[in-house]
PDB file of C-alpha atoms and ligand atoms in Angstrom:
ATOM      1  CA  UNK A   1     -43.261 -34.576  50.297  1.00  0.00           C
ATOM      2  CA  UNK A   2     -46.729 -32.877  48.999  1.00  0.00           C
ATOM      3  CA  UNK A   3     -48.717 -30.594  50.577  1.00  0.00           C
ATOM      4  CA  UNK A   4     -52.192 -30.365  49.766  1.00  0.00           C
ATOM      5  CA  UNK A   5     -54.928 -27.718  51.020  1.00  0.00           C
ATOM      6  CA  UNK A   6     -58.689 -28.694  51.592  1.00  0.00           C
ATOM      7  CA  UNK A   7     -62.082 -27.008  51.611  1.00  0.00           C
ATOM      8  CA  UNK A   8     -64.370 -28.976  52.752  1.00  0.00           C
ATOM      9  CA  UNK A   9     -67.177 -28.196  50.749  1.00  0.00           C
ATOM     10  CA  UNK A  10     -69.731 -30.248  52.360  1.00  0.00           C
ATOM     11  CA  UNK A  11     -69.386 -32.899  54.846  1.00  0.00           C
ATOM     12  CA  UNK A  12     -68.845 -35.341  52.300  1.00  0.00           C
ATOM     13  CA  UNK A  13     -67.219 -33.465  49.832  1.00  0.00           C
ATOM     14  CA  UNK A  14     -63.360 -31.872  49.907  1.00  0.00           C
ATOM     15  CA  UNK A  15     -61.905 -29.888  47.121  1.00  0.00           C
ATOM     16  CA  UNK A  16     -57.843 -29.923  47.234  1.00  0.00           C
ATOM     17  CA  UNK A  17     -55.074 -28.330  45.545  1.00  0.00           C
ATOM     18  CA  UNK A  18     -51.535 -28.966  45.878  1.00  0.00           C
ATOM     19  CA  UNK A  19     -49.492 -26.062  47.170  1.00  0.00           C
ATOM     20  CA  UNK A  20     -45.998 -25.325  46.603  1.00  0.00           C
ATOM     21  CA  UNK A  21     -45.607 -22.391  49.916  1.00  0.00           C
ATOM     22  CA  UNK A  22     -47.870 -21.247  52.458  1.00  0.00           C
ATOM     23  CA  UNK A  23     -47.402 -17.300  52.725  1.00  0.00           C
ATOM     24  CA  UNK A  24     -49.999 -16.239  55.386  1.00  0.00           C
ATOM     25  CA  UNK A  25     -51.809 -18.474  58.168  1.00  0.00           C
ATOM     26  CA  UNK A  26     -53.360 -16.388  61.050  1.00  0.00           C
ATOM     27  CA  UNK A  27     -56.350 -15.490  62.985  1.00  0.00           C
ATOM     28  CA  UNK A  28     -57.922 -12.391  62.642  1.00  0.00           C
ATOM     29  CA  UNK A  29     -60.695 -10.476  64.939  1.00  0.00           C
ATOM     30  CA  UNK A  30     -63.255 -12.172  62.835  1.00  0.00           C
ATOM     31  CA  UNK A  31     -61.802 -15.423  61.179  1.00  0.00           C
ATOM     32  CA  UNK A  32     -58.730 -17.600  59.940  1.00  0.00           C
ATOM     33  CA  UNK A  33     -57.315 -16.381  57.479  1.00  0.00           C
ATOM     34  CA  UNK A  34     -54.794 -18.480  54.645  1.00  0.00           C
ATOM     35  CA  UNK A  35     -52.834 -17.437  52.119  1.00  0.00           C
ATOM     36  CA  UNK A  36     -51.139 -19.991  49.734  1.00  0.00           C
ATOM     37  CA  UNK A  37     -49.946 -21.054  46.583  1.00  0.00           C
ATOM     38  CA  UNK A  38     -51.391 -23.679  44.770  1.00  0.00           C
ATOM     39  CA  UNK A  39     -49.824 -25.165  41.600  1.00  0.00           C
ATOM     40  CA  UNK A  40     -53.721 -25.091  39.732  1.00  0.00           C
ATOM     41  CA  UNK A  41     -54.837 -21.829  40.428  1.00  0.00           C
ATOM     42  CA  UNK A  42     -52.272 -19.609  41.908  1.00  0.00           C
ATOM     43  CA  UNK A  43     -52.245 -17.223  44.867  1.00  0.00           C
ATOM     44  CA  UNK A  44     -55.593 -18.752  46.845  1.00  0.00           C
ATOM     45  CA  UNK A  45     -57.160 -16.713  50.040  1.00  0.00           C
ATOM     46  CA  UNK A  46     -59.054 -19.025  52.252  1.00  0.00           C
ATOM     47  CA  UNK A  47     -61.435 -17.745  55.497  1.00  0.00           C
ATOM     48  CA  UNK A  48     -62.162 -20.214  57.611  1.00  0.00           C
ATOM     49  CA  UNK A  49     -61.384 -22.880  55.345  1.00  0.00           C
ATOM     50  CA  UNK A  50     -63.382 -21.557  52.601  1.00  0.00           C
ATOM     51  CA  UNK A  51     -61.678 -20.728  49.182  1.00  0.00           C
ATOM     52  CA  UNK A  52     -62.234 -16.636  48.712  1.00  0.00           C
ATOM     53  CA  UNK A  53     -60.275 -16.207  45.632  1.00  0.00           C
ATOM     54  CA  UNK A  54     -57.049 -16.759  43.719  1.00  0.00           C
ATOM     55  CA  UNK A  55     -55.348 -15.675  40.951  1.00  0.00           C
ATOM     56  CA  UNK A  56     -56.273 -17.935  37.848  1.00  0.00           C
ATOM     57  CA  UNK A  57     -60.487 -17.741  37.926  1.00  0.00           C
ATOM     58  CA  UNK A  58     -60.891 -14.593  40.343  1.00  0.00           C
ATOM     59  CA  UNK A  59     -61.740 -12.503  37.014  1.00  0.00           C
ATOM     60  CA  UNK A  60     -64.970 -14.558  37.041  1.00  0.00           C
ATOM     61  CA  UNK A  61     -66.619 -13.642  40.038  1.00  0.00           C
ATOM     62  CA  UNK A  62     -65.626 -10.206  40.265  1.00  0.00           C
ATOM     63  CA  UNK A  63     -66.691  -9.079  36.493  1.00  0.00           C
ATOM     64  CA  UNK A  64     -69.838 -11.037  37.373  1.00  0.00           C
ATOM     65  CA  UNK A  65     -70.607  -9.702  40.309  1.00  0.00           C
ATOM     66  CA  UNK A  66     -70.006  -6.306  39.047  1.00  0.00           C
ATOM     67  CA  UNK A  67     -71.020  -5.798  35.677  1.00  0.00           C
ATOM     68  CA  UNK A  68     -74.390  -7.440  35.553  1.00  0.00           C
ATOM     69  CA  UNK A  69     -75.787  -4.276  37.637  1.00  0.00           C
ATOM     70  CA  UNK A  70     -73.206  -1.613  36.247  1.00  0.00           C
ATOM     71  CA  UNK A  71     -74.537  -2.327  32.824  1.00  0.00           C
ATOM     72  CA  UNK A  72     -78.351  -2.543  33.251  1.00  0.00           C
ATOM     73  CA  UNK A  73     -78.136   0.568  35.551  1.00  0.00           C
ATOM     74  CA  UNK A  74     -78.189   3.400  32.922  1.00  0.00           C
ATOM     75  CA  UNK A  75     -76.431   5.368  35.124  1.00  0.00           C
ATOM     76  CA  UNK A  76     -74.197   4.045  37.730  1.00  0.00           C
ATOM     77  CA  UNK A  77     -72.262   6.775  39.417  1.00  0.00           C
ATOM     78  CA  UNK A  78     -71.849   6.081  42.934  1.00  0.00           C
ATOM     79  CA  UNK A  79     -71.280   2.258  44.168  1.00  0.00           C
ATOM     80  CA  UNK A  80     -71.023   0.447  47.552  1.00  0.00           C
ATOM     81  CA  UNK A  81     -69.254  -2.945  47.878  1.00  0.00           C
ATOM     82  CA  UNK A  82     -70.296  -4.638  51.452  1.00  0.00           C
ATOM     83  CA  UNK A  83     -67.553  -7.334  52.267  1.00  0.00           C
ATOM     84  CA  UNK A  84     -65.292  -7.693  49.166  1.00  0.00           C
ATOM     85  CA  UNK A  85     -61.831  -7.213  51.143  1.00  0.00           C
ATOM     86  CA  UNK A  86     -59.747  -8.686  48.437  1.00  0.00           C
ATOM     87  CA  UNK A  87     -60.487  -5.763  46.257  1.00  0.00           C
ATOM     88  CA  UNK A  88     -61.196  -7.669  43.034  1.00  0.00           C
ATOM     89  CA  UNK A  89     -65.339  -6.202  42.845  1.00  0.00           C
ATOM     90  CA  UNK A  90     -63.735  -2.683  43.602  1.00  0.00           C
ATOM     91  CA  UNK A  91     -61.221  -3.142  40.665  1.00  0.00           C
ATOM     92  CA  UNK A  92     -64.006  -4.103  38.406  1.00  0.00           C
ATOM     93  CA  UNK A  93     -66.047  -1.261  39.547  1.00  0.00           C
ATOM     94  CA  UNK A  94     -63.756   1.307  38.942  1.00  0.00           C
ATOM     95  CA  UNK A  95     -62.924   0.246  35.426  1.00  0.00           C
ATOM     96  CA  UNK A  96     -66.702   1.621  34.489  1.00  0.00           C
ATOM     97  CA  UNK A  97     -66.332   4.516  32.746  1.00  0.00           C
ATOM     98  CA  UNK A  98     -69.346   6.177  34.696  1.00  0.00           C
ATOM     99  CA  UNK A  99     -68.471   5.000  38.461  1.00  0.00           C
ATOM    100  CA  UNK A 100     -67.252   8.655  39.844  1.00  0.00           C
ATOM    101  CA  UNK A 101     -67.163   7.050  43.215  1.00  0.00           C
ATOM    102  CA  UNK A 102     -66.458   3.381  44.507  1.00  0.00           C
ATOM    103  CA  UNK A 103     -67.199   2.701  48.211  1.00  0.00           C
ATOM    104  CA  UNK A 104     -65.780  -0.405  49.541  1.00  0.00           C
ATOM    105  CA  UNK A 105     -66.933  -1.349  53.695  1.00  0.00           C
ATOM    106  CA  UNK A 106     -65.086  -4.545  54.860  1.00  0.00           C
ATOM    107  CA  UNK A 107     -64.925  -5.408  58.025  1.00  0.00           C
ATOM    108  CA  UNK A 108     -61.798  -7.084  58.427  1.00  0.00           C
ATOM    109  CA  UNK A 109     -59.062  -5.148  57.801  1.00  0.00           C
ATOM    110  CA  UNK A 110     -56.266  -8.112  57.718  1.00  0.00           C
ATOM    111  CA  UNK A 111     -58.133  -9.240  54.193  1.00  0.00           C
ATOM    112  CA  UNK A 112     -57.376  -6.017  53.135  1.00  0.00           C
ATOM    113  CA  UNK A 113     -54.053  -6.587  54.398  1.00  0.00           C
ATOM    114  CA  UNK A 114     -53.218  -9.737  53.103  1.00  0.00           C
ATOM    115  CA  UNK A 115     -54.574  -8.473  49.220  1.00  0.00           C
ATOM    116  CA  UNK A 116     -51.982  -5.686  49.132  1.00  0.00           C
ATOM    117  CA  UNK A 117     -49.484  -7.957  50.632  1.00  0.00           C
ATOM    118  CA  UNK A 118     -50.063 -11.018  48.098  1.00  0.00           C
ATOM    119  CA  UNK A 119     -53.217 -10.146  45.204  1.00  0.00           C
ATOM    120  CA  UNK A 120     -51.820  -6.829  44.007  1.00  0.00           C
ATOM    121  CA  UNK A 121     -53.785  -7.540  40.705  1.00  0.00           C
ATOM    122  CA  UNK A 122     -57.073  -7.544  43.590  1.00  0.00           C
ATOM    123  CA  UNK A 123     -55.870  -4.708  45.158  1.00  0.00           C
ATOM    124  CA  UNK A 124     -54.950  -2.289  42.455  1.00  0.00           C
ATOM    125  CA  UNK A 125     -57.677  -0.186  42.888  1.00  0.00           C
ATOM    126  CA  UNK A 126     -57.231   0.694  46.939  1.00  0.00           C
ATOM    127  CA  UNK A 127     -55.345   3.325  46.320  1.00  0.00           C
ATOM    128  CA  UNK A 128     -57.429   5.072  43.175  1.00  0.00           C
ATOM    129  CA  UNK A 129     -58.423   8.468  43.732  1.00  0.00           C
ATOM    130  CA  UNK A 130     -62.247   7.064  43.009  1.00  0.00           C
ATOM    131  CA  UNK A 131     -62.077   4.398  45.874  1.00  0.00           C
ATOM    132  CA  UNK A 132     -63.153   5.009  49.412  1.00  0.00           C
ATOM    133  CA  UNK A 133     -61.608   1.938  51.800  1.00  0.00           C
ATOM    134  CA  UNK A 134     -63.621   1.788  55.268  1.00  0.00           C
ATOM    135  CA  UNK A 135     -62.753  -0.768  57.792  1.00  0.00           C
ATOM    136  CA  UNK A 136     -66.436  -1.838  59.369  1.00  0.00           C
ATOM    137  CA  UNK A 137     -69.191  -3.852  59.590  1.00  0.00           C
ATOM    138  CA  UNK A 138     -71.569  -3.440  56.248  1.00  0.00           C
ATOM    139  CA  UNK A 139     -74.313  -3.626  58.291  1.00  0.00           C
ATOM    140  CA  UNK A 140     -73.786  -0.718  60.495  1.00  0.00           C
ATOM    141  CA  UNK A 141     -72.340   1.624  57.974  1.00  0.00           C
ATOM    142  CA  UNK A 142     -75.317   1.071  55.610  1.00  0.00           C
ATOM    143  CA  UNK A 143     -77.856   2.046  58.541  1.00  0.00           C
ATOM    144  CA  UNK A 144     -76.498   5.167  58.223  1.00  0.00           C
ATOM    145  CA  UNK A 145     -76.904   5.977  54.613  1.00  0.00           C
ATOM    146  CA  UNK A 146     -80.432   6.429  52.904  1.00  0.00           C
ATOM    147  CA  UNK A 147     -80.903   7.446  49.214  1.00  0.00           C
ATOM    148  CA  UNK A 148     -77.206   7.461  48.359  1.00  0.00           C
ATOM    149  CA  UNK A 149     -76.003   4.607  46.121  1.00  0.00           C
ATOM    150  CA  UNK A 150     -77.112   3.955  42.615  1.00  0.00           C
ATOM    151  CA  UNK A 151     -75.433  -0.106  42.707  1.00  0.00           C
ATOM    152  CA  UNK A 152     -75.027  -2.089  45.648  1.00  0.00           C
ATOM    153  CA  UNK A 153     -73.237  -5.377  45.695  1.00  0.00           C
ATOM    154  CA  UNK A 154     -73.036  -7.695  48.441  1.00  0.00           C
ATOM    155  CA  UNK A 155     -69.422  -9.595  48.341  1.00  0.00           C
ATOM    156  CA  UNK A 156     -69.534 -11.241  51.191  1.00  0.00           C
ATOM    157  CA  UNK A 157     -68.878 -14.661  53.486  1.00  0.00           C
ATOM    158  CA  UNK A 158     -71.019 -17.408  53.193  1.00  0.00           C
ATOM    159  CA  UNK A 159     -73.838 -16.596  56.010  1.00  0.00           C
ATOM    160  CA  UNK A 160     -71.825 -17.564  59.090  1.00  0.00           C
ATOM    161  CA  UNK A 161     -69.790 -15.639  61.369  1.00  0.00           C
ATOM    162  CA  UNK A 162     -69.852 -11.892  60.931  1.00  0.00           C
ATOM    163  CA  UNK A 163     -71.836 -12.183  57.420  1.00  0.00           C
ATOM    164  CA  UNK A 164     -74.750 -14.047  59.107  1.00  0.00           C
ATOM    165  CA  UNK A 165     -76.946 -10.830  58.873  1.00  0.00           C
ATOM    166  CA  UNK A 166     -75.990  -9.810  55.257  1.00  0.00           C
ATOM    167  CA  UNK A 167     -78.721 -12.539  54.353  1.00  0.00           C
ATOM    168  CA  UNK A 168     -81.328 -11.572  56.321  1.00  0.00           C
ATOM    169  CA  UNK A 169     -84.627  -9.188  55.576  1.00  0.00           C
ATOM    170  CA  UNK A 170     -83.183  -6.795  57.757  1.00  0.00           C
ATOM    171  CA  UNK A 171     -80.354  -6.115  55.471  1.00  0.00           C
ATOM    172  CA  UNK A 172     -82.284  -6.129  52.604  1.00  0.00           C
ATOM    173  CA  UNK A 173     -84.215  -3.302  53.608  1.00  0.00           C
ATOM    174  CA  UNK A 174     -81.434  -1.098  55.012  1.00  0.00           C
ATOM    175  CA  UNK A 175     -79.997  -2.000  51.280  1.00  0.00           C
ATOM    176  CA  UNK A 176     -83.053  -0.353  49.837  1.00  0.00           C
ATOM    177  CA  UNK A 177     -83.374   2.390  51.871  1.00  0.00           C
ATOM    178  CA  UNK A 178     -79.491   3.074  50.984  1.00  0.00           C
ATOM    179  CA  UNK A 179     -80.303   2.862  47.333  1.00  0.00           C
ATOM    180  CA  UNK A 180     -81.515   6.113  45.265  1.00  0.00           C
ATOM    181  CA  UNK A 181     -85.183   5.886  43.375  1.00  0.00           C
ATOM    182  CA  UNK A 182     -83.763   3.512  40.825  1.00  0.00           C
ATOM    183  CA  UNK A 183     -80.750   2.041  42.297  1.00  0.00           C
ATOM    184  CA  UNK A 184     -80.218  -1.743  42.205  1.00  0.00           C
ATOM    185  CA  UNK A 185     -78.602  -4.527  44.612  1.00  0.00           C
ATOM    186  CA  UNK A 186     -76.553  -7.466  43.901  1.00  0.00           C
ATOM    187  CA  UNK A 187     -75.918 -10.419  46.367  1.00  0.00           C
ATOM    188  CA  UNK A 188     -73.832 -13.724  45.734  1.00  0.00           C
ATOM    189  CA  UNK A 189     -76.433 -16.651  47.015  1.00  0.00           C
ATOM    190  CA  UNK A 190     -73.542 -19.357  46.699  1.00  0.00           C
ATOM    191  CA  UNK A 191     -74.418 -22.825  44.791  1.00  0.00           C
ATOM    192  CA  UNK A 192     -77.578 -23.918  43.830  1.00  0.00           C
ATOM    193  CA  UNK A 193     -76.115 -27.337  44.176  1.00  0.00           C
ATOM    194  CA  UNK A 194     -75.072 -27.162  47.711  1.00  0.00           C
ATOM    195  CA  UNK A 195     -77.037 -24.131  48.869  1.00  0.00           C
ATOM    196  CA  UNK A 196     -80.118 -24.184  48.167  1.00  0.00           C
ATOM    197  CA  UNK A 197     -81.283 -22.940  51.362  1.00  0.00           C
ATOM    198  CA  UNK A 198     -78.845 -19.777  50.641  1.00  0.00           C
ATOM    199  CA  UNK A 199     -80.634 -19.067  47.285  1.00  0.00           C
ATOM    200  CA  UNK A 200     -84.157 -19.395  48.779  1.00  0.00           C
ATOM    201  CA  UNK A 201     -83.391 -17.373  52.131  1.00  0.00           C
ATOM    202  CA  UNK A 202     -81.639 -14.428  49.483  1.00  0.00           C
ATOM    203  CA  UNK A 203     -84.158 -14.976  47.346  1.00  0.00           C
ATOM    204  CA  UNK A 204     -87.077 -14.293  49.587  1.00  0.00           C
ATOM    205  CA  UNK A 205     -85.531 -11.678  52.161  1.00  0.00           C
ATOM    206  CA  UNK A 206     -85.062  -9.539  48.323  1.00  0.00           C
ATOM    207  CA  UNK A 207     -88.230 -10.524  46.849  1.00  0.00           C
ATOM    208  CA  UNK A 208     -90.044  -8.400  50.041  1.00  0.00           C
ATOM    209  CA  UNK A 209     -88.519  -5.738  49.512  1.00  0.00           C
ATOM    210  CA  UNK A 210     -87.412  -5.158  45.593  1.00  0.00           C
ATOM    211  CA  UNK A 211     -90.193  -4.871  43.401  1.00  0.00           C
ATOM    212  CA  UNK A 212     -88.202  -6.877  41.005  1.00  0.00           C
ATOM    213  CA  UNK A 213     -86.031  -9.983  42.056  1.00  0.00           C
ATOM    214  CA  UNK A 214     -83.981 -12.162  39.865  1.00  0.00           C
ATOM    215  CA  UNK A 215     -81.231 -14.706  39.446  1.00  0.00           C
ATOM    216  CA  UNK A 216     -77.722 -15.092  37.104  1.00  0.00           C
ATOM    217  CA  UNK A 217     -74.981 -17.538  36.919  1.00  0.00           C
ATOM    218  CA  UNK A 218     -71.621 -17.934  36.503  1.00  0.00           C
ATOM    219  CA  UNK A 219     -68.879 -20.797  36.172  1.00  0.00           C
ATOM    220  CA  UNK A 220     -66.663 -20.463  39.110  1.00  0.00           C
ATOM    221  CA  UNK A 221     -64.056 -23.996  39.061  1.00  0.00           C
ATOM    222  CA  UNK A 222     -62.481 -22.974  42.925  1.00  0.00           C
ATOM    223  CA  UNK A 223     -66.077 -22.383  44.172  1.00  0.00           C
ATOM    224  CA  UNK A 224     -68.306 -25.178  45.361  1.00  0.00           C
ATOM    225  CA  UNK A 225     -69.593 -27.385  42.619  1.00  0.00           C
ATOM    226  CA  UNK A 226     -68.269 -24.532  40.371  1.00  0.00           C
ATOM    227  CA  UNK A 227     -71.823 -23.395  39.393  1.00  0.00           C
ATOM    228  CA  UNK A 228     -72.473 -19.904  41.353  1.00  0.00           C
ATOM    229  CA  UNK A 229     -75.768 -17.541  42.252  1.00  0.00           C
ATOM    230  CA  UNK A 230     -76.074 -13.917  42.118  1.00  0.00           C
ATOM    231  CA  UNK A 231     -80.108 -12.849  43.416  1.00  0.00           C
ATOM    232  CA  UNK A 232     -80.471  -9.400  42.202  1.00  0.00           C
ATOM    233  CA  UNK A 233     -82.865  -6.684  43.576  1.00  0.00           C
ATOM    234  CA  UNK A 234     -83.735  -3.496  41.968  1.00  0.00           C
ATOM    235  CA  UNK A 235     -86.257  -0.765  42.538  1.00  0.00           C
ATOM    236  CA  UNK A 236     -86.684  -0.082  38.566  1.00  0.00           C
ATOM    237  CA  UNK A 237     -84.415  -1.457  36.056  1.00  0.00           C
ATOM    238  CA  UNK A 238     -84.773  -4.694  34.775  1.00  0.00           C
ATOM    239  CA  UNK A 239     -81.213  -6.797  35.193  1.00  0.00           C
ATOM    240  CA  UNK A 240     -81.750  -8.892  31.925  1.00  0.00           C
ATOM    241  CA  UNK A 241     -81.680  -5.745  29.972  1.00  0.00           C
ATOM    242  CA  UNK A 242     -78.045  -4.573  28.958  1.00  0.00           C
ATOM    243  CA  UNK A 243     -77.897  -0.700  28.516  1.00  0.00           C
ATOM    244  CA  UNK A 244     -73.556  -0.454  26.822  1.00  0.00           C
ATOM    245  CA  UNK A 245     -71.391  -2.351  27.604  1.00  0.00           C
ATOM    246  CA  UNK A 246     -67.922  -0.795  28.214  1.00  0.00           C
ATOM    247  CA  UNK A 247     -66.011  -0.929  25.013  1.00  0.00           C
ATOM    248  CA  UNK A 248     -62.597  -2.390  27.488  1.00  0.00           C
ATOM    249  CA  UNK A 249     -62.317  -5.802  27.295  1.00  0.00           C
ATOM    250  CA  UNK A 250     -63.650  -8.473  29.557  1.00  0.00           C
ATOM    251  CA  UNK A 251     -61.880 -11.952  30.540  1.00  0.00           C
ATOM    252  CA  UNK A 252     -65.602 -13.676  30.985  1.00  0.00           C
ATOM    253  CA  UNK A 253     -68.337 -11.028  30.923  1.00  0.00           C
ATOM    254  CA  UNK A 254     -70.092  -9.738  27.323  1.00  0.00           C
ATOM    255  CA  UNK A 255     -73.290  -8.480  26.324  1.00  0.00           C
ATOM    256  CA  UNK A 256     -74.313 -12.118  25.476  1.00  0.00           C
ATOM    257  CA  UNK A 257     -73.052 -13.813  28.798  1.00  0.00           C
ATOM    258  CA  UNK A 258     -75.007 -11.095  30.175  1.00  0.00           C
ATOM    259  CA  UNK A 259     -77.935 -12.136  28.807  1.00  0.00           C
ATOM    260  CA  UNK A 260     -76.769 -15.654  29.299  1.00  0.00           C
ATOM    261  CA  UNK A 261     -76.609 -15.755  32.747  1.00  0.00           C
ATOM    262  CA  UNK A 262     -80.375 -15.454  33.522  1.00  0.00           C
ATOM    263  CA  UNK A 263     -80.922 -18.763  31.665  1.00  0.00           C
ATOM    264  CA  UNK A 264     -81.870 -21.222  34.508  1.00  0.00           C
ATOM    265  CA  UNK A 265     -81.379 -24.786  34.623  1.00  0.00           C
ATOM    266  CA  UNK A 266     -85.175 -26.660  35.498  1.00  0.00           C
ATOM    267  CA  UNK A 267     -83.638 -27.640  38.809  1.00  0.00           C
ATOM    268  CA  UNK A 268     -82.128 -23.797  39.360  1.00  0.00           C
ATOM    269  CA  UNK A 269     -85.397 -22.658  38.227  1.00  0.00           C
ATOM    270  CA  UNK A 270     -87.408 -24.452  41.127  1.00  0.00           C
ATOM    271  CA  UNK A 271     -85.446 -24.003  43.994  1.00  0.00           C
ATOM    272  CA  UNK A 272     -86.634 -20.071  43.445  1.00  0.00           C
ATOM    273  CA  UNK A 273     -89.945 -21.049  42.193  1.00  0.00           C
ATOM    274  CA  UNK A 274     -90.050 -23.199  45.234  1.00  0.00           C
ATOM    275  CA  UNK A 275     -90.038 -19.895  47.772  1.00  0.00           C
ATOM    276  CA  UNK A 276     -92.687 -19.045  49.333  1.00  0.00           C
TER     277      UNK A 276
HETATM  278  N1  LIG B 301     -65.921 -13.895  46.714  1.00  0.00           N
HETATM  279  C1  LIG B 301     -65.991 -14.457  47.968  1.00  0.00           C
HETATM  280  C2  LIG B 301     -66.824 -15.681  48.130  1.00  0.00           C
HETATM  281  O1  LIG B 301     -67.965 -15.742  47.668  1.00  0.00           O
HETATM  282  O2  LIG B 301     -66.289 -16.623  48.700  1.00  0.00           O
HETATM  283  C3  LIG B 301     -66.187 -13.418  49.012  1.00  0.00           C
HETATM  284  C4  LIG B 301     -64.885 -12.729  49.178  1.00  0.00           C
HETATM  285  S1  LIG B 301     -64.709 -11.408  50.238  1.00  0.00           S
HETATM  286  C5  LIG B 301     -63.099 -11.742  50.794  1.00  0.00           C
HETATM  287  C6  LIG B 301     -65.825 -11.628  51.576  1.00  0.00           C
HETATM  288  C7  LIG B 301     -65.553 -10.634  52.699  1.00  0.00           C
HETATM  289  O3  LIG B 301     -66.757 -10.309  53.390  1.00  0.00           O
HETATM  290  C8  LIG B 301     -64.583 -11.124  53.755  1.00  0.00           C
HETATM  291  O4  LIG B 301     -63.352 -10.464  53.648  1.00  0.00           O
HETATM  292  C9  LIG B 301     -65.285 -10.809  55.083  1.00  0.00           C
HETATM  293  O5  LIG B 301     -64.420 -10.314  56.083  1.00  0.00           O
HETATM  294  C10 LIG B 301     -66.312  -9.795  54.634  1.00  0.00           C
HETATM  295  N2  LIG B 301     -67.450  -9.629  55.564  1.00  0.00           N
HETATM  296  C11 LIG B 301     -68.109 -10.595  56.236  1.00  0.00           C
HETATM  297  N3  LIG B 301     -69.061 -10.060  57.020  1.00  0.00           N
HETATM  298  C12 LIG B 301     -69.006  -8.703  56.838  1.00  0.00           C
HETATM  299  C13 LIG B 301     -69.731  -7.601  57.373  1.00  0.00           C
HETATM  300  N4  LIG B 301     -70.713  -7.777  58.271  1.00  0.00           N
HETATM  301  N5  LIG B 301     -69.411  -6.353  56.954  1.00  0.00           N
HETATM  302  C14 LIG B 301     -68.417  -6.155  56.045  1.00  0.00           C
HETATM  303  N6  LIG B 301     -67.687  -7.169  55.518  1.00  0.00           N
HETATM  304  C15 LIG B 301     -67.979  -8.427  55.897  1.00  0.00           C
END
């Protein structure tokens, strides 16, 4: 007999991979969590039916969601990760050689749970004398910090359940006010062919409050339509610029992909022109 797990990535659309055991199924204070073992990709963590991350293309997201800011930043010492629970942004933020101090606020603590039970190559970095592991909701704890952070990236849910407010203006501005003089944000805006009401809402709630606002892809096959948005904001730095790259090496990232990345399709190109 096969067993086969589903996302359903729109109403019309499922992506499935077979799976050889099911380690984890429960339901946490804030969703249902999954995870299992696919013959494709690996280890896979689902929330509420939604692939998170597994083993085999994980490196993609989390070097691009990290080192897009971390290099443009001339100076990225002290970094917040809102959501990110499987630890894979905080292991890629800690590899910088100028992060002193990675922050990491997740509100669910049975992700965090279920990485250092089953994604210790995610998790590595919860115990590093750098990282700082709070169990809360992102958008109280960053109410309470102003001028702090030099990078902020938002790792989070798509915008339903307890993530609904990391897309909205709100957010946005408590990011800024959480940022120092020059700091810089990064969000994942999810797929610009199935979301392009994501890209536009991230894209606007940054654009009034970032002086500068832009948008980078990356190939992600276990993500819908496998063609992913990151909407930057920053106060000063401009994102297409890379400062050094680290001289470790990278699985996806580079100076050129770097570059790369803010090279919009036409269609990618007006759903952002589009905004109003
Ligand atoms: N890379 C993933 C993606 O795009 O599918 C995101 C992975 S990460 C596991 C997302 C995390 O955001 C989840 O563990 C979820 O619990 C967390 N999250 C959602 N809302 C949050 C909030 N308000 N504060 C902190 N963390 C939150």
């Amino acid at each position: 007999m096969e067993f086969w797990v589903t996302e359903y990535q729109t109403p019309n659309l499922g992506f499935s991979c077979k799976t050889s055991e099911t380690l984890r199924v429960e339901k946490t204070l804030f969703q249902d969590l999954a995870v299992v073992v696919t013959e494709q990709f690996g280890r896979m963590m689902l929330l509420d039916g939604m692939v998170m991350t597994t083993d085999k293309d994980e490196f993609v997201y989390h070097e691009m969601i990290s080192m897009v800011a971390l290099n443009s930043h001339p100076c990225p010492r002290k970094v917040l990760i809102i959501g990110g629970g499987d630890g894979g942004a905080l292991r890629e933020v800690l590899r910088h050689p100028q992060v002193e101090k990675g922050v990491l606020v997740e509100i669910d603590a049975q992700v965090i749970q279920a990485a250092r039970d089953f994604f210790p190559a995610l998790s590595c970095s919860f115990n590093d004398p750098k990282a700082e592991v709070i169990v809360d909701d992102g958008i109280k704890y960053i109410k309470d910090h102003k001028n702090e952070f030099d990078v902020i990236l938002i790792d989070s849910t798509e915008p339903v359940g307890p993530a609904i407010q990391l897309f909205s203006p709100e957010f946005y501005a408590s990011c800024f006010a959480a940022l120092k003089e020059d700091g810089m944000m990064v969000a994942q805006s999810e797929s610009p062919f199935f979301n392009q009401d994501v890209i536009q809402m991230v894209w606007r709630g940054i654009g009034q409050v970032f002086p500068i606002t832009d948008l980078y892809l990356a190939n992600i096959p276990t993500y819908p339509s496998g063609l992913w948005s990151f909407t930057v904001g920053s106060k000063k730095y401009n994102p297409r610029e890379v400062e050094k790259v680290p001289d470790y090496s990278f699985k996806y990232y580079n100076s050129a992909v770097h570059k790369a990345a803010f090279v919009l399709p036409a269609f990618v190109q007006d759903i952002i022109g589009q905004v109003k």
